[in-house]
Amino acid sequence: MFDDSILLDLTSELPRSVRQERLVVAIRTYFGCGAVGLLKLDGDCLCPVAVDGLAHETLGRRFVVAQHPRLVTILSSRSAVRFEPGSPLPDPYDGLLDSQLGMPLPVHDCMGISLYLEGRLWGALTLDAFDGCVFDEQAGDKLAHSAILAEAVVRMSRLEEEIRALRAGSLVSETLLGDEQGSGEGEIIGQSAILLKLLHELDVVANSELPVLLLGETGVGKELFARRLHRKSPRHNAPLIHVNCAALPESLAESELFGHVKGAFSGAMNDRPGRFEAANGGTLFLDEVGELPLTVQAKLLRTLQNGEIQRLGADQPRKVDVRIIAATNRQLHEQVREGQFRADLYHRLSVYPVPIPPLRERGNDVLLLAGNFLELNRARLGFRSLRLSPAAEQALCSYDWPGNVRELEHVISRAALRAVSRGALRTEIVTLEPEHLALDATIIRTINKAENALIPEIESNEPAVSLKIAVDGYQRQLIRQTLEACQGNWANVARRLDLDPSNLHKLAKRLGLK
Ligand SMILES: Nc1ncnc2c1ncn2[C@@H]1O[C@H](COP(=O)(O)OP(=O)(O)OP(=O)(O)O)[C@@H](O)[C@H]1O
Ligand SMILES: [Mg+2]
């Protein structure tokens, strides 16, 4: 029997991630098995949304269904599917088992079932059993039963999210259909509180007509966020036109943006509309706006002020209806001060500035993104399995990432190639170590420094408290802060502090934190 925790959960409001995590934990306990995964279908990929017993970075992986025969079999059946311990089919979780990181999956018993929501295929539930434990004859029926519960939990999460969106007045028809991410292309990966807050803010502003200025370091994903903003806006059926201002030579910029008429300059053989007209009814994305030549800035300002453009050489202005999203990795206000950017244009564009946080502030999202890039490289290079050693995970989490997500993507791709060139076999599990990542040791982050800074300064030669009280106090403070950084996820706290989860549990109880 299931314990009642999942049914009880259904009677109260919970964040989606918590609800789904509790579901997989309850199912794992019910079956007494080694690992459980809840995966959502997005385009041609299955995306793990909650896992128990598997490495945390699994959550960032996107399993292209066609590349994983077990997943194909599960999705193409409406009933529970079992893969006997001797099954030769490769397993998507190979090397990802939490208790045996980087080890080949032991001989194991595996089951899965597809999940449906409102008659449409939603995803799948997978179960793996190890250590001689096997699924008995009733397991298929039990799994079918669990699938109903899983569908109810997923449906509840979706309804809650729709209600929240309705309350916030930001329900677009797309949300009603349920697919938050839309197509797999350009998916934004991450679950940190700071990222979720940003996505929520973007969804709210997407619904308005305000111009948005996306600010952030190089490689933080400004282009991805701009695309999402358009996709979530009422203009999503109209075009999104991307203009890279850094690539516009000054001499051509005006005609590119506003178009020209035949004969406007030598070489203008025909009338030609510019990007503004192409974006009519939709969105114009002015990427790298800080690079726009000053002369073009003046014309752009005029268009933004009166909603009109004038093709080069034309007598009459034309009305255009365009929403502007701009992005830059420059400090625009400093450019204004230095006279490289017009203050009036800056004020027009920055009606709604959105700072995109750098990767180093997104906590464990680094691992999720790494998981995503690992799976992409695994498939591209034809590896059986590609994963990170615990030391490599630690190295990624304590690196400063000046080039942000783009840099992480390159680091993982290079590390995979380095592993092969140093003799790793594609048919074995390839585990990336810190040497493969080759991160620049001079920009290892402040975590270590910050942790040192946490150690209370001893003010006098004679400490006023006993060593035990002082140590307890320090442990309490460290656990609390780490818990906050891990958004309340105790399993992650244990991992970060390199503690056994049950020891952490005992310690937290003793310190009065649980
Ligand atoms: N949260 C994310 N999830 C998945 N991929 C991401 C995420 N953020 C960024 N990326 C990927 O990282 C790369 C860099 O992102 P992008 O080009 O949007 O950065 P940018 O902020 O525009 O940088 P720059 O200022 O240098 O132009 C892209 O390949 C993008 O797909
Ligand atoms: Mg960019």
Coordinates of C-alpha atoms and ligand atoms in Angstrom, one line a residue:
M1 CA 0.0 0.0 0.0
F2 CA 1.0 3.6 -0.7
D3 CA 1.3 5.6 2.5
D4 CA -1.2 8.4 2.4
S5 CA 1.4 11.2 1.9
I6 CA 0.6 11.7 -1.8
L7 CA -3.1 11.8 -1.2
L8 CA -2.6 14.2 1.6
D9 CA -0.4 16.3 -0.6
L10 CA -3.2 16.6 -3.1
T11 CA -5.3 18.2 -0.5
S12 CA -2.9 21.1 0.0
E13 CA -1.2 23.7 -2.2
L14 CA 2.5 22.9 -3.1
P15 CA 5.0 24.2 -5.5
R16 CA 5.2 21.9 -8.6
S17 CA 8.8 20.8 -8.0
V18 CA 8.1 19.8 -4.4
R19 CA 4.9 17.9 -5.3
Q20 CA 6.6 15.9 -8.1
E21 CA 9.7 15.2 -6.0
R22 CA 7.5 13.8 -3.2
L23 CA 5.7 11.7 -5.7
V24 CA 8.8 9.9 -7.0
V25 CA 10.1 9.4 -3.4
A26 CA 6.8 7.8 -2.4
I27 CA 6.8 5.5 -5.5
R28 CA 10.4 4.5 -4.8
T29 CA 9.4 3.6 -1.2
Y30 CA 6.3 1.8 -2.3
F31 CA 8.2 -0.5 -4.7
G32 CA 11.4 -0.6 -2.5
C33 CA 13.4 -0.1 -5.7
G34 CA 16.6 1.8 -6.4
A35 CA 15.6 4.6 -8.7
V36 CA 12.4 6.3 -10.0
G37 CA 12.1 9.0 -12.7
L38 CA 9.2 11.1 -13.8
L39 CA 9.8 12.4 -17.3
K40 CA 7.8 14.9 -19.4
L41 CA 7.7 14.7 -23.1
D42 CA 8.7 17.9 -24.8
G43 CA 8.9 17.6 -28.6
D44 CA 11.0 14.6 -29.4
C45 CA 12.7 14.6 -25.9
L46 CA 11.8 13.1 -22.6
C47 CA 12.8 15.6 -19.8
P48 CA 13.3 14.3 -16.3
V49 CA 11.2 16.6 -14.0
A50 CA 11.7 14.7 -10.8
V51 CA 14.1 11.8 -9.9
D52 CA 15.0 9.8 -6.8
G53 CA 18.1 7.6 -6.7
L54 CA 19.7 9.3 -9.7
A55 CA 22.3 12.0 -9.9
H56 CA 21.0 15.5 -9.6
E57 CA 22.3 16.6 -13.0
T58 CA 19.9 14.0 -14.6
L59 CA 17.3 16.8 -14.2
G60 CA 19.0 18.8 -16.9
R61 CA 19.3 16.0 -19.4
R62 CA 17.1 15.8 -22.4
F63 CA 16.7 12.2 -23.7
V64 CA 16.0 12.2 -27.4
V65 CA 13.4 9.4 -27.4
A66 CA 14.5 8.0 -30.8
Q67 CA 18.0 7.4 -29.4
H68 CA 16.8 5.3 -26.4
P69 CA 15.0 2.1 -27.4
R70 CA 13.7 1.6 -23.8
L71 CA 12.0 4.9 -23.9
V72 CA 10.5 4.3 -27.3
T73 CA 9.0 1.0 -26.0
I74 CA 7.6 2.6 -22.9
L75 CA 6.0 5.5 -24.8
S76 CA 4.5 3.3 -27.5
S77 CA 2.6 1.2 -25.0
R78 CA -0.4 2.2 -22.9
S79 CA 0.3 -0.4 -20.3
A80 CA 3.3 -1.1 -18.0
V81 CA 6.4 -2.4 -19.8
R82 CA 9.1 -4.5 -18.1
F83 CA 12.7 -5.0 -19.2
E84 CA 14.0 -8.2 -17.7
P85 CA 17.4 -8.2 -15.9
G86 CA 19.1 -9.7 -18.9
S87 CA 17.8 -7.1 -21.4
P88 CA 20.5 -6.0 -23.8
L89 CA 18.9 -2.6 -24.5
P90 CA 21.1 0.3 -23.4
D91 CA 19.7 2.2 -20.4
P92 CA 19.5 6.0 -20.5
Y93 CA 20.4 6.1 -16.8
D94 CA 23.7 4.2 -17.3
G95 CA 26.3 5.7 -15.0
L96 CA 23.8 8.0 -13.3
L97 CA 22.9 6.0 -10.3
D98 CA 23.2 8.1 -7.2
S99 CA 24.6 5.4 -5.0
Q100 CA 27.2 4.2 -7.5
L101 CA 28.1 7.4 -9.5
G102 CA 30.0 6.6 -12.6
M103 CA 29.7 2.9 -12.3
P104 CA 28.0 0.8 -15.0
L105 CA 24.4 0.1 -14.1
P106 CA 24.4 -3.3 -12.3
V107 CA 22.3 -6.0 -13.7
H108 CA 18.9 -4.7 -12.9
D109 CA 15.2 -5.0 -13.4
C110 CA 13.4 -2.1 -15.0
M111 CA 9.9 -1.1 -15.6
G112 CA 8.2 1.9 -17.2
I113 CA 4.8 3.2 -18.1
S114 CA 3.5 6.1 -20.3
L115 CA 1.5 8.8 -18.7
Y116 CA -1.5 10.6 -20.3
L117 CA -3.1 13.9 -19.5
E118 CA -6.5 14.8 -21.0
G119 CA -6.1 12.0 -23.5
R120 CA -2.7 13.3 -24.7
L121 CA 0.7 11.6 -24.1
W122 CA 2.4 13.6 -21.3
G123 CA 5.5 11.6 -20.4
A124 CA 6.6 8.5 -18.6
L125 CA 7.4 7.0 -15.2
T126 CA 10.4 4.7 -14.9
L127 CA 11.5 2.3 -12.1
D128 CA 14.8 0.6 -11.7
A129 CA 15.5 -2.2 -9.2
F130 CA 19.0 -3.3 -8.1
D131 CA 20.7 -5.4 -5.5
G132 CA 18.9 -8.6 -6.4
C133 CA 15.5 -6.9 -5.9
V134 CA 13.2 -7.7 -8.8
F135 CA 9.7 -6.8 -9.7
D136 CA 7.2 -9.5 -8.9
E137 CA 4.1 -10.5 -10.8
Q138 CA 1.9 -7.9 -9.2
A139 CA 4.4 -5.1 -10.1
G140 CA 2.7 -4.4 -13.4
D141 CA -0.6 -3.8 -11.8
K142 CA 1.0 -1.8 -9.1
L143 CA 2.7 0.4 -11.6
A144 CA -0.5 1.0 -13.6
H145 CA -2.1 2.1 -10.3
S146 CA 0.9 4.4 -9.5
A147 CA 0.6 5.9 -13.0
I148 CA -3.0 7.0 -12.2
L149 CA -1.7 8.7 -9.1
A150 CA 1.2 10.3 -11.0
E151 CA -1.3 11.6 -13.6
A152 CA -3.4 13.1 -10.9
V153 CA -0.4 14.8 -9.3
V154 CA 0.8 16.2 -12.6
R155 CA -2.7 17.4 -13.5
M156 CA -3.0 19.1 -10.1
S157 CA 0.3 20.9 -10.6
R158 CA -0.8 22.1 -13.9
L159 CA -4.1 23.4 -12.6
E160 CA -2.4 25.2 -9.7
E161 CA 0.0 26.9 -12.1
E162 CA -2.9 28.0 -14.3
I163 CA -4.7 29.4 -11.3
R164 CA -1.6 31.3 -10.2
A165 CA -1.2 32.7 -13.7
L166 CA -4.9 33.7 -13.9
R167 CA -4.6 35.4 -10.5
A168 CA -1.5 37.3 -11.8
G169 CA -3.5 38.2 -14.9
S170 CA -0.9 36.7 -17.2
L171 CA -2.7 33.7 -18.7
V172 CA -2.0 33.4 -22.3
S173 CA -3.8 30.8 -24.4
E174 CA -0.5 28.9 -24.6
T175 CA -0.4 28.4 -20.9
L176 CA -3.9 27.0 -20.9
L177 CA -2.8 24.3 -23.3
G178 CA -0.3 23.5 -20.6
D179 CA 3.1 23.6 -22.3
E180 CA 5.1 26.1 -20.3
Q181 CA 8.2 25.6 -22.3
G182 CA 6.8 25.4 -25.7
S183 CA 8.9 23.6 -28.2
G184 CA 12.2 22.0 -27.1
E185 CA 14.1 24.6 -29.1
G186 CA 15.5 27.3 -27.0
E187 CA 14.4 25.7 -23.8
I188 CA 15.6 27.6 -20.7
I189 CA 17.1 25.1 -18.3
G190 CA 17.3 25.7 -14.5
Q191 CA 15.3 25.5 -11.4
S192 CA 17.1 28.0 -9.1
A193 CA 14.8 30.4 -7.2
I194 CA 16.5 33.4 -8.9
L195 CA 15.8 31.9 -12.4
L196 CA 12.2 31.0 -11.6
K197 CA 11.6 34.5 -10.3
L198 CA 13.1 36.0 -13.5
L199 CA 10.9 33.7 -15.7
H200 CA 7.8 34.8 -13.8
E201 CA 8.7 38.4 -14.2
L202 CA 9.3 38.0 -17.9
D203 CA 5.9 36.3 -18.3
V204 CA 4.2 39.2 -16.7
V205 CA 6.0 41.9 -18.7
A206 CA 5.5 39.7 -21.9
N207 CA 1.8 40.4 -21.7
S208 CA 2.3 44.2 -21.8
E209 CA 3.4 46.3 -24.7
L210 CA 6.3 47.8 -22.8
P211 CA 9.8 47.9 -24.4
V212 CA 12.1 45.6 -22.5
L213 CA 15.8 46.0 -22.1
L214 CA 17.6 42.7 -21.2
L215 CA 20.9 43.3 -19.4
G216 CA 23.5 40.8 -18.4
E217 CA 27.0 39.5 -18.9
T218 CA 28.1 37.7 -22.0
G219 CA 26.6 34.2 -22.4
V220 CA 23.8 34.5 -19.8
G221 CA 21.2 33.7 -22.4
K222 CA 19.8 37.1 -23.3
E223 CA 18.8 35.8 -26.7
L224 CA 16.9 32.9 -25.3
F225 CA 15.1 35.1 -22.9
A226 CA 14.2 37.6 -25.7
R227 CA 12.7 34.7 -27.7
R228 CA 10.7 33.4 -24.8
L229 CA 9.4 37.0 -24.1
H230 CA 8.1 37.1 -27.7
R231 CA 6.7 33.6 -27.5
K232 CA 4.8 34.5 -24.3
S233 CA 3.5 37.8 -25.7
P234 CA 0.2 38.4 -27.4
R235 CA 2.3 39.0 -30.5
H236 CA 3.5 35.4 -30.6
N237 CA 1.8 34.6 -33.9
A238 CA 3.5 37.6 -35.6
P239 CA 7.2 37.6 -36.5
L240 CA 10.1 38.1 -34.2
I241 CA 12.8 39.9 -36.2
H242 CA 16.4 39.7 -34.8
V243 CA 18.8 42.5 -35.6
N244 CA 22.3 42.2 -34.5
C245 CA 23.3 45.8 -34.1
A246 CA 27.0 44.9 -33.7
A247 CA 27.0 43.5 -37.3
L248 CA 25.3 46.5 -38.9
P249 CA 27.9 48.6 -40.7
E250 CA 27.1 52.3 -40.2
S251 CA 26.7 52.9 -43.9
L252 CA 24.0 50.2 -44.3
A253 CA 22.3 50.4 -40.9
E254 CA 19.7 52.9 -41.9
S255 CA 18.6 51.0 -45.0
E256 CA 18.6 47.7 -43.1
L257 CA 16.4 49.0 -40.3
F258 CA 14.1 51.4 -42.2
G259 CA 14.3 50.1 -45.8
H260 CA 14.8 52.2 -49.0
V261 CA 13.1 53.1 -52.2
K262 CA 14.5 52.4 -55.7
G263 CA 17.3 54.8 -56.6
A264 CA 17.8 56.0 -53.0
F265 CA 21.5 55.3 -53.4
S266 CA 23.6 53.7 -56.1
G267 CA 22.9 50.1 -56.0
A268 CA 19.3 50.5 -54.7
M269 CA 17.7 48.7 -57.7
N270 CA 14.3 48.1 -56.1
D271 CA 12.1 49.3 -53.2
R272 CA 13.0 47.3 -50.2
P273 CA 11.3 47.2 -46.8
G274 CA 13.6 47.3 -43.7
R275 CA 13.5 45.2 -40.5
F276 CA 11.0 47.5 -38.8
E277 CA 8.4 46.8 -41.5
A278 CA 9.3 43.1 -41.4
A279 CA 8.5 43.1 -37.7
N280 CA 5.2 44.9 -38.2
G281 CA 2.6 43.5 -35.8
G282 CA 5.3 41.6 -34.0
T283 CA 8.6 42.2 -32.1
L284 CA 11.9 43.7 -33.1
F285 CA 14.8 42.3 -31.1
L286 CA 17.7 44.8 -31.1
D287 CA 20.5 42.6 -30.0
E288 CA 23.8 44.2 -28.8
V289 CA 22.0 47.5 -28.9
G290 CA 25.0 49.2 -27.2
E291 CA 27.0 48.8 -30.5
L292 CA 24.5 50.9 -32.5
P293 CA 26.2 53.9 -34.3
L294 CA 25.2 57.3 -32.9
T295 CA 23.7 58.5 -36.2
V296 CA 21.4 55.5 -36.3
Q297 CA 20.5 56.0 -32.7
A298 CA 19.0 59.3 -33.6
K299 CA 16.7 57.8 -36.2
L300 CA 15.8 54.9 -34.1
L301 CA 14.7 57.3 -31.3
R302 CA 12.5 59.2 -33.8
T303 CA 10.8 56.0 -34.8
L304 CA 10.2 54.9 -31.2
Q305 CA 8.7 58.3 -30.4
N306 CA 6.2 58.5 -33.2
G307 CA 5.7 55.0 -34.4
E308 CA 6.7 55.9 -37.9
I309 CA 9.5 54.9 -40.2
Q310 CA 10.7 56.5 -43.4
R311 CA 12.3 54.4 -46.0
L312 CA 15.5 55.9 -47.3
G313 CA 14.7 58.2 -50.2
A314 CA 10.9 58.1 -49.6
D315 CA 8.8 61.2 -49.1
Q316 CA 6.2 59.8 -46.9
P317 CA 6.6 58.2 -43.5
R318 CA 4.8 54.9 -42.8
K319 CA 3.1 53.7 -39.6
V320 CA 4.6 50.7 -38.0
D321 CA 3.3 48.7 -35.0
V322 CA 6.4 47.1 -33.4
R323 CA 7.3 46.1 -29.9
I324 CA 11.0 46.5 -29.0
I325 CA 13.1 44.1 -27.0
A326 CA 16.7 45.3 -26.7
A327 CA 19.7 43.5 -25.2
T328 CA 23.3 44.4 -24.3
N329 CA 26.1 43.1 -22.2
R330 CA 27.5 46.6 -21.9
Q331 CA 26.9 49.0 -19.0
L332 CA 24.6 51.3 -21.1
H333 CA 24.4 54.0 -18.4
E334 CA 28.2 54.2 -18.5
Q335 CA 28.2 54.5 -22.2
V336 CA 25.7 57.3 -21.8
R337 CA 28.0 59.1 -19.4
E338 CA 30.8 58.7 -21.9
G339 CA 28.8 60.1 -24.7
Q340 CA 28.7 56.8 -26.7
F341 CA 25.0 56.2 -26.3
R342 CA 22.2 58.8 -26.5
A343 CA 20.6 59.4 -23.1
D344 CA 17.2 60.0 -24.6
L345 CA 17.3 56.7 -26.5
Y346 CA 18.5 54.9 -23.3
H347 CA 15.5 56.2 -21.4
R348 CA 13.1 55.0 -24.2
L349 CA 14.6 51.6 -24.3
S350 CA 15.0 51.0 -20.6
V351 CA 11.4 51.5 -19.6
Y352 CA 11.5 48.0 -18.3
P353 CA 15.1 46.9 -17.6
V354 CA 15.5 43.2 -16.8
P355 CA 18.9 42.1 -15.4
I356 CA 19.7 38.5 -16.2
P357 CA 21.7 36.9 -13.3
P358 CA 25.1 35.5 -14.1
L359 CA 25.5 31.7 -13.9
R360 CA 27.5 31.9 -10.7
E361 CA 24.4 33.2 -8.9
R362 CA 22.2 30.3 -10.0
G363 CA 23.3 27.7 -7.6
N364 CA 22.7 24.1 -8.8
D365 CA 21.5 25.2 -12.2
V366 CA 25.2 24.8 -13.2
L367 CA 24.7 21.0 -12.7
L368 CA 21.4 20.9 -14.6
L369 CA 22.9 22.8 -17.5
A370 CA 26.0 20.5 -17.4
G371 CA 23.7 17.5 -17.5
N372 CA 22.0 18.9 -20.5
F373 CA 25.2 19.5 -22.4
L374 CA 26.6 16.1 -21.3
E375 CA 23.6 14.3 -22.8
L376 CA 24.0 16.4 -26.0
N377 CA 27.6 15.5 -26.3
R378 CA 27.0 11.9 -25.4
A379 CA 24.6 11.5 -28.3
R380 CA 26.8 13.5 -30.7
L381 CA 30.0 11.6 -30.0
G382 CA 28.2 8.2 -29.7
F383 CA 29.2 7.5 -26.1
R384 CA 27.4 4.9 -24.1
S385 CA 27.4 7.2 -21.1
L386 CA 29.0 10.5 -20.2
R387 CA 29.0 11.9 -16.7
L388 CA 30.8 14.0 -14.1
S389 CA 32.8 12.7 -11.2
P390 CA 31.9 14.2 -7.8
A391 CA 35.1 16.2 -7.9
A392 CA 34.2 17.5 -11.3
E393 CA 30.8 18.5 -10.1
Q394 CA 32.4 20.3 -7.2
A395 CA 34.8 22.1 -9.6
L396 CA 31.9 23.3 -11.8
C397 CA 30.0 24.6 -8.8
S398 CA 33.0 26.5 -7.4
Y399 CA 34.1 28.1 -10.7
D400 CA 33.3 31.7 -11.4
W401 CA 32.0 31.4 -15.0
P402 CA 32.9 34.8 -16.5
G403 CA 31.6 33.5 -19.9
N404 CA 28.4 32.1 -18.2
V405 CA 26.3 29.4 -19.9
R406 CA 28.2 29.7 -23.2
E407 CA 31.4 29.0 -21.5
L408 CA 29.9 26.0 -19.6
E409 CA 28.7 24.6 -22.9
H410 CA 32.2 24.9 -24.4
V411 CA 33.9 23.5 -21.3
I412 CA 31.8 20.3 -21.4
S413 CA 32.3 19.8 -25.2
R414 CA 36.0 20.2 -24.9
A415 CA 36.2 18.0 -21.8
A416 CA 34.4 15.2 -23.7
L417 CA 36.8 15.4 -26.6
R418 CA 39.8 15.5 -24.2
A419 CA 38.5 12.4 -22.5
V420 CA 38.4 10.6 -25.8
S421 CA 41.8 11.8 -26.9
R422 CA 43.2 10.5 -23.6
G423 CA 42.0 7.0 -24.4
A424 CA 38.5 6.9 -22.9
L425 CA 36.4 4.2 -24.6
R426 CA 33.1 5.2 -26.1
T427 CA 31.6 1.8 -25.2
E428 CA 32.4 2.4 -21.5
I429 CA 31.0 4.9 -19.1
V430 CA 33.1 8.1 -19.6
T431 CA 33.5 10.0 -16.3
L432 CA 34.8 13.5 -16.7
E433 CA 37.3 14.6 -14.0
P434 CA 38.5 18.1 -13.1
E435 CA 41.5 17.6 -15.3
H436 CA 39.3 17.1 -18.3
L437 CA 37.4 20.3 -17.5
A438 CA 40.7 22.3 -17.3
L439 CA 39.0 25.2 -15.6
D440 CA 41.2 28.3 -15.1
A441 CA 42.3 27.9 -11.5
T442 CA 42.7 31.7 -11.1
I443 CA 39.0 32.2 -11.4
I444 CA 37.8 29.6 -9.0
R445 CA 35.1 31.2 -7.0
T446 CA 34.6 32.7 -3.8
I447 CA 32.6 29.8 -2.4
N448 CA 35.7 28.6 -0.6
K449 CA 36.6 32.2 0.4
A450 CA 33.0 32.7 1.5
E451 CA 33.1 29.6 3.6
N452 CA 36.3 30.7 5.2
A453 CA 34.7 34.0 5.9
L454 CA 31.9 32.3 7.7
I455 CA 34.4 31.0 10.3
P456 CA 33.9 33.4 13.2
E457 CA 36.9 35.5 14.0
I458 CA 38.3 34.7 17.4
E459 CA 38.5 38.0 19.1
S460 CA 40.5 37.4 22.2
N461 CA 43.0 34.8 23.1
E462 CA 40.6 33.2 25.5
P463 CA 37.4 32.1 23.8
A464 CA 34.4 32.9 25.9
V465 CA 32.4 29.8 25.0
S466 CA 33.3 26.1 25.0
L467 CA 34.6 24.6 21.9
K468 CA 31.5 22.4 21.5
I469 CA 29.1 25.4 21.7
A470 CA 31.3 27.3 19.2
V471 CA 31.4 24.4 16.8
D472 CA 27.7 23.7 17.1
G473 CA 27.0 27.3 16.4
Y474 CA 29.2 27.2 13.3
Q475 CA 27.6 24.0 12.0
R476 CA 24.2 25.4 12.5
Q477 CA 25.0 28.5 10.6
L478 CA 26.7 26.6 7.7
I479 CA 23.8 24.2 7.3
R480 CA 21.2 26.9 7.4
Q481 CA 23.0 28.9 4.8
T482 CA 23.6 25.9 2.6
L483 CA 19.9 24.9 3.0
E484 CA 18.9 28.4 1.8
A485 CA 21.3 28.1 -1.2
C486 CA 19.8 24.7 -2.0
Q487 CA 16.2 26.0 -1.6
G488 CA 15.4 23.6 1.1
N489 CA 16.6 20.5 -0.6
W490 CA 18.3 18.4 2.1
A491 CA 19.7 15.9 -0.3
N492 CA 21.6 18.7 -2.1
V493 CA 22.8 20.1 1.2
A494 CA 24.3 16.7 2.1
R495 CA 26.0 16.6 -1.3
R496 CA 27.4 20.1 -1.0
L497 CA 28.7 19.6 2.5
D498 CA 30.0 16.1 1.5
L499 CA 28.0 14.4 4.3
D500 CA 26.0 11.2 4.3
P501 CA 22.3 12.2 4.1
S502 CA 21.4 10.2 7.2
N503 CA 24.3 11.7 9.2
L504 CA 23.2 15.2 8.1
H505 CA 19.6 14.3 9.2
K506 CA 20.8 13.3 12.6
L507 CA 23.1 16.3 12.9
A508 CA 20.3 18.7 11.9
K509 CA 18.0 17.2 14.4
R510 CA 20.6 17.5 17.2
L511 CA 21.2 21.1 16.3
G512 CA 17.4 21.8 16.3
L513 CA 17.3 22.6 12.6
K514 CA 14.7 19.8 11.8
Ligands
LIG1 N1 19.2 28.7 -19.1 C1 19.7 28.2 -20.3 N2 19.3 27.0 -20.6 C2 19.9 26.4 -21.7 N3 20.7 27.0 -22.5 C3 21.1 28.2 -22.2 C4 20.6 28.9 -21.1 N4 21.2 30.1 -21.0 C5 22.0 30.2 -22.1 N5 22.0 29.1 -22.8 C6 22.8 28.8 -24.0 O1 24.0 29.5 -23.8 C7 24.5 30.1 -25.0 C8 24.7 31.6 -24.9 O2 23.4 32.2 -24.7 P1 23.1 33.6 -25.5 O3 23.6 33.6 -26.8 O4 21.6 33.8 -25.4 O5 23.9 34.6 -24.6 P2 23.9 36.2 -24.6 O6 23.4 36.6 -23.2 O7 23.1 36.7 -25.7 O8 25.4 36.6 -24.7 P3 26.2 37.8 -25.5 O9 26.0 39.0 -24.6 O10 27.6 37.3 -25.5 O11 25.5 37.9 -26.8 C9 23.4 29.8 -26.1 O12 23.9 28.6 -26.8 C10 22.2 29.4 -25.3 O13 21.4 28.6 -25.9
MG2 MG 23.7 37.6 -27.5

